[in-house]
Coordinates of C-alpha atoms in Angstrom, one line a residue:
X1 CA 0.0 0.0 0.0
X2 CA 2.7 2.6 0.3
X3 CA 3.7 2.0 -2.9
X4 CA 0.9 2.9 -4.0
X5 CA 0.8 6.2 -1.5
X6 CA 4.2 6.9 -2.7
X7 CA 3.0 6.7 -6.7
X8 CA 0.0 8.8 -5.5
X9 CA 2.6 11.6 -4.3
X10 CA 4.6 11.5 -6.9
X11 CA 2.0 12.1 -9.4
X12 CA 0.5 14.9 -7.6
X13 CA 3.6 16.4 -7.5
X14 CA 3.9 16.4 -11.2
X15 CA 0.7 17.3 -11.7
X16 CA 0.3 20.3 -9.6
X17 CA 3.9 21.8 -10.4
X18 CA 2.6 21.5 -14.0
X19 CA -0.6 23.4 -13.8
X20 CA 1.2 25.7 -11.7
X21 CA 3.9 26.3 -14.4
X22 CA 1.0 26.2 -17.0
X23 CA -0.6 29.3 -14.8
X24 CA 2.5 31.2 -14.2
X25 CA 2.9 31.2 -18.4
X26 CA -0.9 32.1 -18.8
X27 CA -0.5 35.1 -16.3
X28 CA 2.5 36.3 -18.4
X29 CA 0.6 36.0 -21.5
X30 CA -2.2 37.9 -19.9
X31 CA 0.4 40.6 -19.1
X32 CA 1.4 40.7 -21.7
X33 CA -1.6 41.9 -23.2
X34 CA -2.0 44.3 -20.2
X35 CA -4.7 42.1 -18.4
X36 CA -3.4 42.2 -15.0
X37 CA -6.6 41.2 -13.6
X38 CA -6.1 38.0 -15.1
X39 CA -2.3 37.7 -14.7
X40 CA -3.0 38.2 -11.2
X41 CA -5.7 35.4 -10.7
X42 CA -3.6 33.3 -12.7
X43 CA -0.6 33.8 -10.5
X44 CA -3.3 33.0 -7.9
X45 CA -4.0 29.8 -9.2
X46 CA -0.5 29.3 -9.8
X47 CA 0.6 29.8 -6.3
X48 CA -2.8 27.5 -5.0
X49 CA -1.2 24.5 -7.5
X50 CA 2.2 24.8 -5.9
X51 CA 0.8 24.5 -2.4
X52 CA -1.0 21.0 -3.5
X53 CA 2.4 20.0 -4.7
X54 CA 4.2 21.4 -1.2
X55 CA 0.9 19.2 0.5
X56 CA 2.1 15.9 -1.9
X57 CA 5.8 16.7 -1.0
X58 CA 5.5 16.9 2.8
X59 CA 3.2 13.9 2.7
X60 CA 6.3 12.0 1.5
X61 CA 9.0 13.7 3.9
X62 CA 7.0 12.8 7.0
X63 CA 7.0 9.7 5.7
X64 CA 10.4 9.4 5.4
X65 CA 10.7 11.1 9.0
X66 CA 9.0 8.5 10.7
X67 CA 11.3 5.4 9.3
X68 CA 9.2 5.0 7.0
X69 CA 12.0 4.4 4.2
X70 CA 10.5 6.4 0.6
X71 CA 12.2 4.6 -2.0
X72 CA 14.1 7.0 -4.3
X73 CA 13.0 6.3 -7.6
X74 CA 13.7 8.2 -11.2
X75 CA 10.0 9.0 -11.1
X76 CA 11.0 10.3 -7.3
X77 CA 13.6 12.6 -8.9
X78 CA 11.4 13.5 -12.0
X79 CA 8.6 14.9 -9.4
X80 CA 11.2 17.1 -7.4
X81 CA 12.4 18.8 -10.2
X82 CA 9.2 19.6 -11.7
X83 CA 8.2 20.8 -8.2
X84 CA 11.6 23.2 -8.0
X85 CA 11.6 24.2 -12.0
X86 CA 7.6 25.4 -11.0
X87 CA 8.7 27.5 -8.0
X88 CA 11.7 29.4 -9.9
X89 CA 9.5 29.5 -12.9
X90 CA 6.4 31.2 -10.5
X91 CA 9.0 33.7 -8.8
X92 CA 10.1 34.7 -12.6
X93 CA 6.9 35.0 -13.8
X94 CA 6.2 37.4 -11.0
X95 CA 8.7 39.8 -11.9
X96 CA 8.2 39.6 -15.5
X97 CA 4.2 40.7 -14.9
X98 CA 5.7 43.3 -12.6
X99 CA 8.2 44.6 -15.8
X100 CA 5.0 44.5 -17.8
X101 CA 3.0 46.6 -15.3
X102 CA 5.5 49.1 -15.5
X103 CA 6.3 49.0 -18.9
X104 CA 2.1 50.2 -19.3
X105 CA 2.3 52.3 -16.8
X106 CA 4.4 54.5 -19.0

């Protein structure tokens, strides 16, 4: 059965780092076109995804805490760096809406 909890992690990971990634490009986009409003619910969303993804993460690290041995796995690996390319993606994003803002501002 942990494997299966483990698989269950891992997948949200992936999947919630992606979406957040997804949102972080959509509220650039929106920016872009100088819909903040958007960009900032979409940024929203974004941030929302990555919490699910910290939820899946810390599910497995407790895990691991209690002796609970989480087997590390490529999959493992795969999920961790989606997680981490989603947060420095999100952070980049932010700044790049904020560039955007002030760019119409002008």
């Amino acid at each position: 059965m942990e494997d299966q909890q483990n698989l269950e992690a891992i997948m949200g990971l992936i999947m919630n780092a992606g979406n957040a990634k997804s949102d972080a490009m959509e509220a650039i986009q929106a920016a872009k076109e100088g819909n903040f409003d958007l960009a900032e619910e979409k940024m929203a969303d974004a941030e929302k995804s990555l919490v699910k993804a910290h939820h899946s993460q810390t599910g497995m690290l407790t895990q691991e805490a209690q002796g609970n041995h989480v087997p590390v796995t490529l999959l493992t690996v795969h999920s961790q760096d989606h997680l981490m390319t989603a947060i420095a993606f999100c952070d980049l994003a932010k700044e790049i809406i904020e560039l955007h803002r002030r760019l119409a501002e002008k």
